[in-house]
Coordinates of C-alpha atoms in Angstrom, one line a residue:
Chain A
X1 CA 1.5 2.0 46.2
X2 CA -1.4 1.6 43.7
X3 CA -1.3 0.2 41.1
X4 CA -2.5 1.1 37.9
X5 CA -1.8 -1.1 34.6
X6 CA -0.8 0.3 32.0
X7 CA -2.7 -0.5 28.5
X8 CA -3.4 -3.9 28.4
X9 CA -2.2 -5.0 24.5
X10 CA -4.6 -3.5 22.1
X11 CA -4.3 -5.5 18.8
X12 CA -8.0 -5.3 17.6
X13 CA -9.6 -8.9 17.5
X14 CA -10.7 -9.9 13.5
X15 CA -14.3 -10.6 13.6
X16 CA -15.5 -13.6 12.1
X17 CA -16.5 -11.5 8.9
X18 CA -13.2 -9.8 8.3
X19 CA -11.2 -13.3 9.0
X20 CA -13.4 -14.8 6.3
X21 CA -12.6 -12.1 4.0
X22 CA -8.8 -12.2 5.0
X23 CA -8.9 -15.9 3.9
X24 CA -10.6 -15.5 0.8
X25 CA -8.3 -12.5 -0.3
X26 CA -5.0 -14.4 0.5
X27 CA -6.6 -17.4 -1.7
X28 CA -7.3 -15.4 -4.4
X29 CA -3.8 -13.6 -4.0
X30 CA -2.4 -17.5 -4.5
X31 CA -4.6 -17.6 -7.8
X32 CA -2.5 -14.4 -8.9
X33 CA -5.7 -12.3 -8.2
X34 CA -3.9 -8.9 -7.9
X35 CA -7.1 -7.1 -7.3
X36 CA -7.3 -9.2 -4.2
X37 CA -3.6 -8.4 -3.4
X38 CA -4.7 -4.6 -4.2
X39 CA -7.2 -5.1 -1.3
X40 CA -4.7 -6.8 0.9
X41 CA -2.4 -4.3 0.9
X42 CA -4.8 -1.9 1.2
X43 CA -6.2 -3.6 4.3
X44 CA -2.7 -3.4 5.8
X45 CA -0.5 -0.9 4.6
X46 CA -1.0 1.7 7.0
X47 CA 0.0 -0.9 9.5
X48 CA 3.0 -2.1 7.8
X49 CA 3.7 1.6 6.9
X50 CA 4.0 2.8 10.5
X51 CA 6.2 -0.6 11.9
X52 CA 8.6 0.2 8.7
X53 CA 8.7 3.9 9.5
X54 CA 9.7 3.1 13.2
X55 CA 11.5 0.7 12.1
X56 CA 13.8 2.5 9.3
X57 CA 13.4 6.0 10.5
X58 CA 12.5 7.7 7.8
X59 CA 9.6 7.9 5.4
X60 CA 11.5 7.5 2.3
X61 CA 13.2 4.3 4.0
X62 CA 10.1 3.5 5.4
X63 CA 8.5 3.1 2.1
X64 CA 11.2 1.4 0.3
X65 CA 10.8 -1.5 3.3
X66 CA 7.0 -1.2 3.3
X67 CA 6.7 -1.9 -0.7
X68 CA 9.4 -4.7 -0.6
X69 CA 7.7 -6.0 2.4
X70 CA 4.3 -5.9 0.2
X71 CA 6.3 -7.4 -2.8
X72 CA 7.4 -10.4 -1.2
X73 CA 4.5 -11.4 0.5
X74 CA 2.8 -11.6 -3.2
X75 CA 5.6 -13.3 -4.5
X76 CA 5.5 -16.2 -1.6
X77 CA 2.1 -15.6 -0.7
X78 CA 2.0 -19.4 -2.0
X79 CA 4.5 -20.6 1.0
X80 CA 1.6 -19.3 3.9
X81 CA -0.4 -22.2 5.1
X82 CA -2.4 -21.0 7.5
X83 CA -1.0 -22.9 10.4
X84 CA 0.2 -19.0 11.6
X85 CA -1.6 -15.8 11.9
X86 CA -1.9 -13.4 8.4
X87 CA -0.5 -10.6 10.4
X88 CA 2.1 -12.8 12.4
X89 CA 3.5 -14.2 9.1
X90 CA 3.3 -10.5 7.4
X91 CA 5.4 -8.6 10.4
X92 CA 7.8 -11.4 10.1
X93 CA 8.4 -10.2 6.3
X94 CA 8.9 -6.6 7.1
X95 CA 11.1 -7.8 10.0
X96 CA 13.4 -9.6 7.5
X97 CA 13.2 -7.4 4.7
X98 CA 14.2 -4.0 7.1
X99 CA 17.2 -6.5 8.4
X100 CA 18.3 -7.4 4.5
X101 CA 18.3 -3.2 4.0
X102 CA 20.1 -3.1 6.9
X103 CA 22.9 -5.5 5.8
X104 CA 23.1 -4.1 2.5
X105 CA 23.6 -0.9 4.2
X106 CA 26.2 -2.0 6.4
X107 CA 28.3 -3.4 3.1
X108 CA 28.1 0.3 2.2
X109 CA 28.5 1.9 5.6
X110 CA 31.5 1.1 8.4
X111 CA 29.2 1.8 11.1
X112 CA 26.3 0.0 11.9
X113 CA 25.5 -3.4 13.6
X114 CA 29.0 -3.7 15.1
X115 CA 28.2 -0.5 17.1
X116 CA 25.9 -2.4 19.2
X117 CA 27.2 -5.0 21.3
X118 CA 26.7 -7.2 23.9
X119 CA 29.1 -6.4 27.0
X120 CA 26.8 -8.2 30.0
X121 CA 24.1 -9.4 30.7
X122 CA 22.7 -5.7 29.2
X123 CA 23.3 -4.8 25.3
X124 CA 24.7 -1.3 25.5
X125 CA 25.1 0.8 22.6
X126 CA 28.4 2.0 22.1
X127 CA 27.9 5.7 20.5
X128 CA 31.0 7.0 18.4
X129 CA 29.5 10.4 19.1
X130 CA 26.9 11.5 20.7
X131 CA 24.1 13.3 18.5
X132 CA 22.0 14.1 21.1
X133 CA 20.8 17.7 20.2
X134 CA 21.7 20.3 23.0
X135 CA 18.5 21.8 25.5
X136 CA 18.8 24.9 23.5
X137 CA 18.6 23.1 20.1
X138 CA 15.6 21.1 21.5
X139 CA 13.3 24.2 22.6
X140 CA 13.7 25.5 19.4
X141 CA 13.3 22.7 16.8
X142 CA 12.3 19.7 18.1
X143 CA 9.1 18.3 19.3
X144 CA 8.7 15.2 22.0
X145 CA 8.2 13.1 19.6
X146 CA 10.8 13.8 17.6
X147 CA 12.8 12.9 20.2
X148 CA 11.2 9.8 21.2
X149 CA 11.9 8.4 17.6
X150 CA 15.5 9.7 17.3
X151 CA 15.6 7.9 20.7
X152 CA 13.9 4.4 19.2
X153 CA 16.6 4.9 16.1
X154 CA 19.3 4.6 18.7
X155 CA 17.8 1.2 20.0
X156 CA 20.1 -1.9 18.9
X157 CA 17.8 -3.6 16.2
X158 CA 16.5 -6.0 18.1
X159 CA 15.3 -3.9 20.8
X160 CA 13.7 -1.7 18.0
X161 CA 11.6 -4.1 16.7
X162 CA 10.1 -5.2 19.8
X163 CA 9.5 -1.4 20.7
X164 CA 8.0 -0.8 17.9
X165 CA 5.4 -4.3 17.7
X166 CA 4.3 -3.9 21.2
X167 CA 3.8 0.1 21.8
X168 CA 3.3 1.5 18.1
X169 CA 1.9 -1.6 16.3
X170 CA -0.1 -2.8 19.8
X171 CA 1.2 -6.5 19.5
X172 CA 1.2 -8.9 22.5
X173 CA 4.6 -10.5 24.2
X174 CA 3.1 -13.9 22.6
X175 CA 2.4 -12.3 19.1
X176 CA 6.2 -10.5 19.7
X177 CA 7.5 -14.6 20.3
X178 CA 5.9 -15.7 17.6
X179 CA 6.9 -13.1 15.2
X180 CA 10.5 -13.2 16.2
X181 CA 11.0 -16.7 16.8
X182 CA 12.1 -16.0 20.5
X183 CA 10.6 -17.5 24.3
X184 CA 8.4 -15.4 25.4
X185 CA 10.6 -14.7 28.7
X186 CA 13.3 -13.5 26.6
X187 CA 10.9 -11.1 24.4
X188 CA 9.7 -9.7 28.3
X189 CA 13.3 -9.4 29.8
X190 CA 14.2 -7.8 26.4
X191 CA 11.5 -5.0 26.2
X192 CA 12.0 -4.1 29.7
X193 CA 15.7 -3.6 29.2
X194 CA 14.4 -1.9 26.3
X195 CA 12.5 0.0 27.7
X196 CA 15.1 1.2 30.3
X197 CA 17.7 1.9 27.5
X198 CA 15.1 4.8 26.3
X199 CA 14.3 5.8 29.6
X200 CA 17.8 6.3 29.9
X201 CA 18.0 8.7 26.8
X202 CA 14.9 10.3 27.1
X203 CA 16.4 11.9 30.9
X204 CA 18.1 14.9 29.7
X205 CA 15.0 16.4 27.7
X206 CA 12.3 15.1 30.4
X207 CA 12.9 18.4 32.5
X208 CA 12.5 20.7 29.6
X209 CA 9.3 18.9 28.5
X210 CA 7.9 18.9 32.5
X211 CA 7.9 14.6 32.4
Chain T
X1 CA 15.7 -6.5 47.0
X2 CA 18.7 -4.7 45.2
X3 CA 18.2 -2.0 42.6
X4 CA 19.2 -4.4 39.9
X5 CA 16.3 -6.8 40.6
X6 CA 14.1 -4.0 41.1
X7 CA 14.7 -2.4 37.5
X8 CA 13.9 -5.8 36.3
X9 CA 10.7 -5.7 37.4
X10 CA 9.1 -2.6 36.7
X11 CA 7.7 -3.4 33.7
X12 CA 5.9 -6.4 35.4
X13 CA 4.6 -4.2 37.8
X14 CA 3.0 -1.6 35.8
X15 CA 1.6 -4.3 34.4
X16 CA 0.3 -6.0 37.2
X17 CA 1.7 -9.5 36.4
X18 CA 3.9 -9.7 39.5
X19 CA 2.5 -12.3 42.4
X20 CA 1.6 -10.6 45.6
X21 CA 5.0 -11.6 47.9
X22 CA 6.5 -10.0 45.0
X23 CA 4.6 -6.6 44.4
X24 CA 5.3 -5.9 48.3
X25 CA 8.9 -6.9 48.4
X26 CA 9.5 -4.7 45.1
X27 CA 7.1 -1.7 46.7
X28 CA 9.1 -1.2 50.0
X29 CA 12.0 -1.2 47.9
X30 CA 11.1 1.8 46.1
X31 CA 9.8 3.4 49.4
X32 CA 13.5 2.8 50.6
X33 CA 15.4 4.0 47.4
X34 CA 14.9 7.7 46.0
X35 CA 16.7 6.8 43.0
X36 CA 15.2 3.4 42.2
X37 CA 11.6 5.5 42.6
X38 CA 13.0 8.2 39.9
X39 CA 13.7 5.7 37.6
X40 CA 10.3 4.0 37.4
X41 CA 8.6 7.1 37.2
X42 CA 10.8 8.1 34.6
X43 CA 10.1 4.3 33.2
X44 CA 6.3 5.3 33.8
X45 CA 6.5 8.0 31.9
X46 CA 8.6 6.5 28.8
X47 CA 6.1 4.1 28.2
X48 CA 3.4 6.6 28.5
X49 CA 5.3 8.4 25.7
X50 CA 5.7 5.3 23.5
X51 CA 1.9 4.7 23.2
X52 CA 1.4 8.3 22.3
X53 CA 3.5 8.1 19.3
X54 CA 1.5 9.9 16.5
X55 CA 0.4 7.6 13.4
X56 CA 1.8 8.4 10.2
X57 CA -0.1 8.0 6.7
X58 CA 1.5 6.0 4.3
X59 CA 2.0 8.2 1.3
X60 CA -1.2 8.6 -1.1
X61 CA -1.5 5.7 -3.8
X62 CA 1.0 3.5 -1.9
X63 CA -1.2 0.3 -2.1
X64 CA -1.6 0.8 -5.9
X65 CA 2.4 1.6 -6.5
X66 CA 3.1 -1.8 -4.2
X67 CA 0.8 -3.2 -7.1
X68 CA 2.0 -1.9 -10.1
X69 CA 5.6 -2.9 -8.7
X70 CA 4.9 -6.5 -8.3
X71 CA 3.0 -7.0 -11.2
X72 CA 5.9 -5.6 -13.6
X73 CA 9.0 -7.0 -11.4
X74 CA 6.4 -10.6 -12.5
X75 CA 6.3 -10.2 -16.0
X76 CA 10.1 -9.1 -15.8
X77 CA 10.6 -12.6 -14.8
X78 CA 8.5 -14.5 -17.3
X79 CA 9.6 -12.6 -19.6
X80 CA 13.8 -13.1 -18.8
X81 CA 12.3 -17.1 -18.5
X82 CA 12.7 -18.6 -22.3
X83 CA 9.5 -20.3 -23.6
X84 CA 10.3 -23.7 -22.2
X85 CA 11.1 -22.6 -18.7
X86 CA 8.0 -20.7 -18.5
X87 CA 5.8 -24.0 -19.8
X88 CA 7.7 -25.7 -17.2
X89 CA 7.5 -23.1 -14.1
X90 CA 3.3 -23.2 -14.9
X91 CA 3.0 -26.4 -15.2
X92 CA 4.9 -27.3 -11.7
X93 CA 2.5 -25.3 -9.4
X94 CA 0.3 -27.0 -6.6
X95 CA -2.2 -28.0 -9.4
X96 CA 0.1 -30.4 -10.8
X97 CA -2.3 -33.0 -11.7
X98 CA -4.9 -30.8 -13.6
X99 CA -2.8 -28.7 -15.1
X100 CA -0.5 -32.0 -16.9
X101 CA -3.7 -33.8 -17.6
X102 CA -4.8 -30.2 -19.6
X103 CA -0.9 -30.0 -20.8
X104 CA -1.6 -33.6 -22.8
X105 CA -4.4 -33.0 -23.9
X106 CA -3.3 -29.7 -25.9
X107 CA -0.6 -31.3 -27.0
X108 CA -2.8 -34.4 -28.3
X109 CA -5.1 -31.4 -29.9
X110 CA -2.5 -29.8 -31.4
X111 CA -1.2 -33.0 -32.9
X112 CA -4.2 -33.4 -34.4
X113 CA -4.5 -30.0 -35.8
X114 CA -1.1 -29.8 -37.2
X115 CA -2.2 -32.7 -39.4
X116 CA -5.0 -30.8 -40.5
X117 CA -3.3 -27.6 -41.4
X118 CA -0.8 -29.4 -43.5
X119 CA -3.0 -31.6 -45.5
X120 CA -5.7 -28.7 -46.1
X121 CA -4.2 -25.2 -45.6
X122 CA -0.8 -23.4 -46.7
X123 CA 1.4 -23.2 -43.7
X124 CA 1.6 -19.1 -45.2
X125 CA -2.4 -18.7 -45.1
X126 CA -2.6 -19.3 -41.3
X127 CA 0.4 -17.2 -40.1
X128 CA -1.6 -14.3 -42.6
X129 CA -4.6 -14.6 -40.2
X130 CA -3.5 -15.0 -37.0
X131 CA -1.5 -11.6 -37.7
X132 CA -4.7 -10.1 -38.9
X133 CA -6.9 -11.2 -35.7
X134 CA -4.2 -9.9 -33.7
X135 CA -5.1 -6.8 -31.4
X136 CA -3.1 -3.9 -32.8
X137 CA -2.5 -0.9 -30.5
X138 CA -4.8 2.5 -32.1
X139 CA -2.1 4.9 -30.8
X140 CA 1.2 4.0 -30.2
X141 CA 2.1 6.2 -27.8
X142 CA 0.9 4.0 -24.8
X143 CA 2.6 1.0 -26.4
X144 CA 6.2 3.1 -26.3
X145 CA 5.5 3.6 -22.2
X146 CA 7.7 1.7 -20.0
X147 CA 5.5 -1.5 -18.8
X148 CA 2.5 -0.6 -20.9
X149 CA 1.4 -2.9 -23.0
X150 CA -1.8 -4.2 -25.3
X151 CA -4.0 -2.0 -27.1
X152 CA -4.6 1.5 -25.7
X153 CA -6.0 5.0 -26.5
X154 CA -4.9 8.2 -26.8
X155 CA -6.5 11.7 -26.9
X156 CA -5.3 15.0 -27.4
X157 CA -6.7 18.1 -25.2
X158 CA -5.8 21.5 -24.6
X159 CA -1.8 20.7 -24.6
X160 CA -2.1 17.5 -22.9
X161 CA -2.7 13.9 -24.7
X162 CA -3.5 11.2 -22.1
X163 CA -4.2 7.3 -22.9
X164 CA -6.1 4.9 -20.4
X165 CA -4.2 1.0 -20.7
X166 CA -6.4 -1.4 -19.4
X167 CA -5.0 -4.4 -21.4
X168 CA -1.8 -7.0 -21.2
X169 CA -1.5 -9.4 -18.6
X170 CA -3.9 -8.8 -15.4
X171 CA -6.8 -7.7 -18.0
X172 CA -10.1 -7.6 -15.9
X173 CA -8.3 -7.5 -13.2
X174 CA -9.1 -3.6 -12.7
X175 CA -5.1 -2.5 -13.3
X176 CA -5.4 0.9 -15.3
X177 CA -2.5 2.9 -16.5
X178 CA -2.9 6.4 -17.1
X179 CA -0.7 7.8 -19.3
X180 CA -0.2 11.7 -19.8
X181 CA 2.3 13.5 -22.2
X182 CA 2.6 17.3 -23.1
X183 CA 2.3 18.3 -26.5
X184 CA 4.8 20.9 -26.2
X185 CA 8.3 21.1 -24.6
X186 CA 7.0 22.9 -21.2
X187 CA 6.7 21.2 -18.4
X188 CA 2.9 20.8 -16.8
X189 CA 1.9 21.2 -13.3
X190 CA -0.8 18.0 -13.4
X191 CA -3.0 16.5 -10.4
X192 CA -4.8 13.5 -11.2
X193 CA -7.6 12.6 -8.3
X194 CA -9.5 9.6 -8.0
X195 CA -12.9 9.5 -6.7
X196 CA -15.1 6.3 -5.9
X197 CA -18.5 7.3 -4.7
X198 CA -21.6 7.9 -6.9
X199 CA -22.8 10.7 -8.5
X200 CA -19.1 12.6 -8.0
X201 CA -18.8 16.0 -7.9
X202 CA -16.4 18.4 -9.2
X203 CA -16.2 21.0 -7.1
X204 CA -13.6 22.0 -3.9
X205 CA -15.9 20.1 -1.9
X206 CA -15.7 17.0 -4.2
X207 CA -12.3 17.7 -4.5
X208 CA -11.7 17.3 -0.8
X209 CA -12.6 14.0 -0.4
X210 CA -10.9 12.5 -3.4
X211 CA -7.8 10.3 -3.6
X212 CA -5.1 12.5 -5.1
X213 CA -2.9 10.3 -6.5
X214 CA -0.6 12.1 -8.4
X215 CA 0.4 15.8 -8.5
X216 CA 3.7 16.8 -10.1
X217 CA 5.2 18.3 -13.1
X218 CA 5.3 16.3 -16.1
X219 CA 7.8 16.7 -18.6
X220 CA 8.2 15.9 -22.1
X221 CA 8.9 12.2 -21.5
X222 CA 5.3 11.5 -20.1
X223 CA 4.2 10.3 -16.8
X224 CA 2.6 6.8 -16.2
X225 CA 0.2 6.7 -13.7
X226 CA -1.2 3.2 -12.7
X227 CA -4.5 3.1 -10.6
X228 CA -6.4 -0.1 -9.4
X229 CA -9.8 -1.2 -8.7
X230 CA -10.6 -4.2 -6.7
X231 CA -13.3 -6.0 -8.3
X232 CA -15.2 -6.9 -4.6
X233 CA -15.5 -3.5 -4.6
X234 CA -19.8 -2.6 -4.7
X235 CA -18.5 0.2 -6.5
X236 CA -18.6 -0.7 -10.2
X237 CA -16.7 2.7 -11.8
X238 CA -14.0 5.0 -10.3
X239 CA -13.7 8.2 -11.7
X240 CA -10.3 9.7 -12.5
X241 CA -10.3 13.6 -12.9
X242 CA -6.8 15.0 -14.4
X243 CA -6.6 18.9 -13.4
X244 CA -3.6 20.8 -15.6
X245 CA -2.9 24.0 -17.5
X246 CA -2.2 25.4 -20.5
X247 CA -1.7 29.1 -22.1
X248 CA -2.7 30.2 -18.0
X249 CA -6.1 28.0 -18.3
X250 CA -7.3 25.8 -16.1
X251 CA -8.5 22.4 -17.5
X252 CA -10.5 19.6 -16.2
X253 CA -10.9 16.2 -17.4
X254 CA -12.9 13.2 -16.3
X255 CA -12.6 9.5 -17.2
X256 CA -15.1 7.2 -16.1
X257 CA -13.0 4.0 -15.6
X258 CA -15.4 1.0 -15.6
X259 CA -13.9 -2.0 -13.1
X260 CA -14.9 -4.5 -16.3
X261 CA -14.5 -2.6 -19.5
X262 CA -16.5 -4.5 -22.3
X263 CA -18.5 -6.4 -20.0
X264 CA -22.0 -5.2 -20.5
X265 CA -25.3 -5.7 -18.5
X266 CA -28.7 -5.8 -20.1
X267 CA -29.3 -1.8 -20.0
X268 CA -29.2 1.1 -17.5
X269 CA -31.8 2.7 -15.9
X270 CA -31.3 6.4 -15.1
X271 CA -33.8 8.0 -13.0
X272 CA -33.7 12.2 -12.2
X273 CA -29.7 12.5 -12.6
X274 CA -27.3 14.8 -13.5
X275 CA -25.1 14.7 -16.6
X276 CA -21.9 13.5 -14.7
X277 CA -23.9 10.9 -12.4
X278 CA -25.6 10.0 -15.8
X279 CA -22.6 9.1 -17.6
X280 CA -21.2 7.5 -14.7
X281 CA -24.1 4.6 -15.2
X282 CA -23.9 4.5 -18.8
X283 CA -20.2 3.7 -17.9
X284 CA -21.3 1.4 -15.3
X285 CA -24.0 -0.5 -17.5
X286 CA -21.8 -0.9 -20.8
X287 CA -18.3 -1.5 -19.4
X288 CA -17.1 1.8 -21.5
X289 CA -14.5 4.1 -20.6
X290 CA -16.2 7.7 -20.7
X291 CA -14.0 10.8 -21.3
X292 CA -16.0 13.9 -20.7
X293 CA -15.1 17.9 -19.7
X294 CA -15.5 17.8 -15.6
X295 CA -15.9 21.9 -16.2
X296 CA -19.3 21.9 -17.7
X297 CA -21.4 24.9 -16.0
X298 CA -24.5 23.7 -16.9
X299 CA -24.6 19.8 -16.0
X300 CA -28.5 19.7 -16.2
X301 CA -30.7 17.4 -13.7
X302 CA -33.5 15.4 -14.5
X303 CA -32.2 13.2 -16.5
X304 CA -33.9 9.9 -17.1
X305 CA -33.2 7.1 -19.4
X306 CA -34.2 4.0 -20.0
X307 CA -32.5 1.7 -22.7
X308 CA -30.4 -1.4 -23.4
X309 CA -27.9 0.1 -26.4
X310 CA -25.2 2.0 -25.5
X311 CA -25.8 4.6 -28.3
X312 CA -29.5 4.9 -27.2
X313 CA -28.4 5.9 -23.4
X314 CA -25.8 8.4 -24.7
X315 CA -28.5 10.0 -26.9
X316 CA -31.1 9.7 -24.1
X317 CA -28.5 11.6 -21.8
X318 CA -26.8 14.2 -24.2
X319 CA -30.1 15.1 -26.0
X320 CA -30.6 18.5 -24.1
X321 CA -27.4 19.2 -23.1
X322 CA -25.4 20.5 -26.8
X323 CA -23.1 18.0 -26.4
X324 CA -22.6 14.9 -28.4
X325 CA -20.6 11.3 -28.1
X326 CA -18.4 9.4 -30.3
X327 CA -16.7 6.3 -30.2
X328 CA -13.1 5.6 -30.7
X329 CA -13.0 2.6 -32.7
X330 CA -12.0 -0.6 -32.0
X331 CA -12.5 0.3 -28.1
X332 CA -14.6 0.7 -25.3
X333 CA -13.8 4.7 -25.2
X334 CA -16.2 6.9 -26.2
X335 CA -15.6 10.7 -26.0
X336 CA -18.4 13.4 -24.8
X337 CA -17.6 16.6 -26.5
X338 CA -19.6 20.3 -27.3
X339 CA -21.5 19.8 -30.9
X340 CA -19.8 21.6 -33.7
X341 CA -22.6 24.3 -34.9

């Protein structure tokens, strides 16, 4: 069987230029520069937009997260060092800050992270109903990708986020580690079940999308 | 190999980072198993789905409400500290040292001072000053806007009055607040674009490639609309154009927002513009906020002007055009308007 690799991990390498410029806008961020926090999150936000929109679901959600995220990197921009990547350290932040929204939530809500739970060796979602839209529904309303997100929504949290850093925000299994504290064997074995789950709830629509 | 270990793998293999033993163990497995082959090319094609995922835009003016947000939820929090709190929080930072060293030697000054004032000036006489060399607001409609603060002007036109705030903590800093109210109890449909090049132009084309940063209907409570420009920017002046209408007329107004209002060069140099591009250096040159009719048929060309006074470059600009300028005092606005005949 050939075979062909599929896209080797696309984040785009900083140039010295633009990591010189990085540096100098997170100093003067620390010097309460907010022009150069303007610029910083202008650098970034379409970034940290789209992982907080796959993330959360929904662009209203997905900007409350995105703007927090912003907000508290100003507010500790003080507490980065350096020793870490910019990026590394500002995924982190969304990561928390969409988990703290998700707690909140679930003080609100009676279903949420208790509905996924680990049985084996495989985390299994355990649906209390299942929304799937019917084939019917699908041809008339709703696009592939469409689908694919509602599909990424249903991932356990965990899963979500690697999802989402690796094919949407184009981040390597060591960038994935280092973001999320985690081996790097566990961040593979994890995406590949992942990966797997959705392939799982992607089967019924493949037919009527000729996959 | 069992289907189990196989599903485990496929990611590996698609991207090529099994050893060979493995790769062939793992392939005549799935030349065996009809079901274990369905799944990876289902697997294949999930992932070839997930890097498809569209992009989405983050919505317009995000970066400058992320801004706005953290600099109030900031001054929220010195302002809830009490006076000692905040002398202490400032002067524990990373530069400790300097920052004590500068702390005693105020406070030696101030010592000093205090001896001075009492033995040569009435306590009352100094208080009496200080109020008088205070900045006072001109208008005080930007002063009653939630988070505005510092002095701030206001004009009136054509149903709408609108204030540019460029004062208060962060001055220089290139944090504007535009602030728009009705005159009247209706509600107005408003669109407020920015636009950063030179020599803007106020057409659907120039339109088009603006930064619409706001579009809604404002109400009789007023709208607050905070724009930033970075200062690293080569771009000196961003032009914000507010589109609205009243009595079933269209109106358009441009400001010419300077990124360091008051701080002035030694003179512009104009050479074969246009009236708006014109302005836009006189802004540019003299740090001045210029508010001028985007709507004016006849914008002229040729333009040169050479001077180092901000009133000379307004004449040298306006001279042909029947319109003339005036100052708001005690500011850096200046207003371009027809000539009364």
């Amino acid at each position: 069987m050939p075979q062909i690799a599929l896209d080797p991990r696309k984040t785009p390498m900083m140039n010295a230029g633009d990591k010189s410029l990085e540096k100098s806008l997170i100093e003067r961020c620390k010097q309460g520069d907010i022009a150069a926090f303007n610029d910083l999150v202008q650098r970034y936000e379409k970034r940290v937009f789209n992982f907080a929109y796959r993330m959360a679901g929904n662009y209203d959600d997905a900007n409350d997260v995105a703007q927090e995220a912003f907000i508290r990197v100003f507010n500790s921009i003080n507490t980065f060092r350096g020793d870490a990547n910019f990026t590394t350290w500002l995924y982190r932040i969304v990561t928390n800050v969409y988990l703290d929204e998700r707690k909140r939530q679930k003080s609100h809500l009676h279903t949420s992270l208790e509905d996924y739970v680990e049985l084996d060796e495989n985390t299994v979602t355990r649906q209390i109903e299942d929304g799937r839209p019917t084939p019917d529904h699908v041809i008339e309303r709703i696009e592939r990708d469409d689908l694919l997100h509602s599909a990424i929504q249903e991932l356990p949290d965990y899963q979500r986020i690697m999802v989402v850093l690796y094919h949407t925000q184009g981040k390597s299994y060591e960038e994935i580690a280092q973001i999320m504290k985690l081996p790097i064997g566990t961040v593979k074995s994890r995406l590949n079940r992942a990966r797997l789950a959705l392939k799982e709830k992607l089967e019924p629509i493949r037919e009527l999308f000729n996959l | 190999m069992k289907c189990e270990k196989a599903q485990e793998l496929f990611s590996d293999h698609l991207e090529i980072a099994l050893e060979r033993p493995m790769v062939v163990a793992f392939e005549r497995h799935l030349a065996e198993c009809s079901a274990c082959q369905h799944d990876y090319t289902s697997f294949k094609t999930t992932w070839q789905m997930l890097e498809m995922l569209p992009t989405i835009e983050p919505p317009k003016g995000f970066a400058c409400d992320v801004v706005m947000e953290a600099r109030m939820r900031r001054e929220a929090e010195r302002r809830a500290q009490t006076g000692w709190q905040r002398v202490f929080s400032e002067m524990f930072t990373s530069k400790l040292a300097s920052r004590a060293l500068a702390t005693g030697f105020a406070v030696i000054l101030a010592f000093f001072l205090s001896i001075q004032v009492i033995v040569h000036t009435p306590l009352r006489g100094i208080i009496g000053a200080w109020l008088v060399a205070a900045p006072r607001a001109d208008v005080g409609k930007v002063a009653q806007q939630p988070g505005a603060t510092g002095p701030a002007m206001a004009w009136l036109k054509s149903g709408l009055s609108f204030a540019v705030d460029s004062s208060g903590p962060g001055t220089g800093t290139g944090v504007f607040r535009l602030v728009l109210t009705p005159k009247d109890a209706s509600a107005k449909r408003v669109r407020v674009y920015l636009m950063e090049s030179w020599s803007p132009r106020f057409d659907e084309e120039g339109f088009k490639q603006a930064n619409l940063v706001f579009e809604d209907d404002i109400g009789p409570n007023g709208q607050v609309i905070p724009f930033v420009i970075g200062r690293s920017r080569e771009q000196q002046v961003v032009t914000a154009v507010i589109e609205w209408e009243h009595e079933s007329r269209k109106f358009l107004e441009a400001v010419f927002v300077p990124t360091q209002v008051g701080q002035r060069s030694h003179g512009v140099s104009i050479r074969d513009a246009d009236l708006y591009s014109a302005l836009q250096e006189v802004s540019a040159a003299f740090g001045t906020m210029i508010l001028v009719n985007a709507d004016i048929k006849r914008a002229g060309s040729g333009i040169n002007v050479e001077s180092n006074s901000v009133e000379d470059a307004f004449y040298g600009v306006l001279k042909d055009s029947g319109l003339m300028w005036r100052p708001l005092s005690g500011s850096e606005v200046y207003i371009v308007e027809r000539k009364i005949e």
